[in-house]
Short mmCIF file of C-alpha atoms in Angstrom, two decimals:
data_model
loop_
_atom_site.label_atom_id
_atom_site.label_comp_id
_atom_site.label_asym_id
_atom_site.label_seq_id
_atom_site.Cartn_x
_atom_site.Cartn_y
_atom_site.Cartn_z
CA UNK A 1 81.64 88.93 157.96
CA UNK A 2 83.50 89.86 154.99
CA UNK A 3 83.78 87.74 151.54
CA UNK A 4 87.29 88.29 151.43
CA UNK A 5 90.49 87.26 152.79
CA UNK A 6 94.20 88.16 153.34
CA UNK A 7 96.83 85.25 152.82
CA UNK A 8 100.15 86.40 154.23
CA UNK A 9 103.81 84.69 154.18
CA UNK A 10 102.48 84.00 150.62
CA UNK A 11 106.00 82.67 148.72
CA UNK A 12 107.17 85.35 146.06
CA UNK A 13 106.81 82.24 143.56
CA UNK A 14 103.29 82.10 143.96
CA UNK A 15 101.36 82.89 141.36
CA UNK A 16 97.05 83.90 140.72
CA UNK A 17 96.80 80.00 139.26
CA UNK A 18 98.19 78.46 142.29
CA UNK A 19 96.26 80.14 144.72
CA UNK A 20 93.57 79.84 143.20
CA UNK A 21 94.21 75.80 143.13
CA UNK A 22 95.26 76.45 146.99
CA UNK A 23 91.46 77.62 147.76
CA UNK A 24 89.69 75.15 144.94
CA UNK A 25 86.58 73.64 146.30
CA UNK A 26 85.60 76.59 149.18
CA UNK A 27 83.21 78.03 146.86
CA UNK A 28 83.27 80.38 143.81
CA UNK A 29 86.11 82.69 143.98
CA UNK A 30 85.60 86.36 142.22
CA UNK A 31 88.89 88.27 142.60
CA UNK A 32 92.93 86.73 143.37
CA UNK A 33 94.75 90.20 143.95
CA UNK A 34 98.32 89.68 144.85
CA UNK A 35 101.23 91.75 145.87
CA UNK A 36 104.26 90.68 146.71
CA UNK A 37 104.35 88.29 149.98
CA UNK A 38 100.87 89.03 150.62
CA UNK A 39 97.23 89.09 149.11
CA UNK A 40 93.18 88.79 148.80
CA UNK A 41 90.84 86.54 147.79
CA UNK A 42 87.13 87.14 147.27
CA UNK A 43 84.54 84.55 147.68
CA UNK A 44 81.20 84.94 146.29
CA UNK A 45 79.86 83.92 149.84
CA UNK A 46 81.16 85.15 153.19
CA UNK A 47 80.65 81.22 154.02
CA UNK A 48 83.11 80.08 151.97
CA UNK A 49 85.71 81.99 153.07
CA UNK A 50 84.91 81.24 156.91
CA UNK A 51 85.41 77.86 155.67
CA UNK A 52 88.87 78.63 153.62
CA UNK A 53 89.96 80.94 156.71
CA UNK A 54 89.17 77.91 159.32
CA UNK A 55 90.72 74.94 156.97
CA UNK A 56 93.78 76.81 155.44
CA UNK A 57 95.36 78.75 157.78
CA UNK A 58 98.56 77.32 158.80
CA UNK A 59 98.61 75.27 155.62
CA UNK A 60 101.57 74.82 153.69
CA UNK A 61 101.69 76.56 149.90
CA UNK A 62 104.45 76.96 146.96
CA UNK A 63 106.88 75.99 150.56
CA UNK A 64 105.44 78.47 152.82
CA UNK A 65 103.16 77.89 156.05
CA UNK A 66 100.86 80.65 155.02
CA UNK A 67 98.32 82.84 157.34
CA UNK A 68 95.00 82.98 156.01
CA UNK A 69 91.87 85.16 157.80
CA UNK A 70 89.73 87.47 157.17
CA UNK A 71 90.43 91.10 156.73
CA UNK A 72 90.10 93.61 158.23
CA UNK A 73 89.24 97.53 158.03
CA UNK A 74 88.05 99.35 154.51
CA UNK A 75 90.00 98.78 151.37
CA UNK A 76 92.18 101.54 150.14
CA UNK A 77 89.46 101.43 146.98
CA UNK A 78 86.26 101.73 148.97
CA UNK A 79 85.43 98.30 148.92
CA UNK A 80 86.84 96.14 152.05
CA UNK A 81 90.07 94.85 152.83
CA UNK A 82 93.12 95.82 154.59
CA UNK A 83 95.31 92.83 155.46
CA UNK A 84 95.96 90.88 158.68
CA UNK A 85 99.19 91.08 159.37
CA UNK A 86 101.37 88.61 161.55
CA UNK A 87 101.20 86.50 164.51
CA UNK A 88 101.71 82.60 164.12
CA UNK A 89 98.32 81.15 164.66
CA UNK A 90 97.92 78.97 168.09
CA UNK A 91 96.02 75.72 168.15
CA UNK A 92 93.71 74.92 170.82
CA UNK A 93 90.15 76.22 171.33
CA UNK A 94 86.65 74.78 170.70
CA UNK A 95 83.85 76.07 168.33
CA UNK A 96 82.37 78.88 167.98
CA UNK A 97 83.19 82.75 167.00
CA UNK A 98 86.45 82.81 169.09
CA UNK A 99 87.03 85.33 172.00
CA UNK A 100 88.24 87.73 169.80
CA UNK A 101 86.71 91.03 169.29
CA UNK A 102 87.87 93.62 166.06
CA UNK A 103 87.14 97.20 165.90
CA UNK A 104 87.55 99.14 162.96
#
């Protein structure tokens, strides 16, 4: 699983320093790359961002319920990336990897 992750419905206020406070404590972060309504962040370990992805998604930030998960696909760069994209996430569901299955 992938280090990074998208955060979507991110408010056009929002800015590298408060993101970065939004994802304080997951674990170190290397890289905040935002665009406008959208962006990345890169954890030094794939854990932490399972943990961000699973804790923060749905959370509210600068106003905004955002979506947080991990990407998906190669970044346009070479590295990886690609964002999620919509959906509202659903509640429900026990442990585990999910039912969901990704193909690139």
């Amino acid at each position: 699983m992938s280090s990074r992750v998208y955060i979507g419905r991110l408010s056009y206020r929002a800015r590298e320093k408060d993101v970065e406070r939004f994802f304080k404590g997951y674990g170190k972060i290397l890289e905040v790359d935002l665009k406008n309504g959208y962006g990345f962040v890169e954890f030094d370990d794939p854990r932490d961002a399972d943990d961000a992805v699973y804790d923060l998604n749905g959370k509210e930030l600068c106003g905004e319920r955002v979506i947080v998960e991990h990407t998906k696909g190669p970044r346009r760069d070479g590295g990886y990336g690609g964002g999620g994209g919509g959906g509202g996430g659903g509640g429900g569901g026990g442990g585990g990897a999910g039912g969901r299955s990704e193909s690139l």
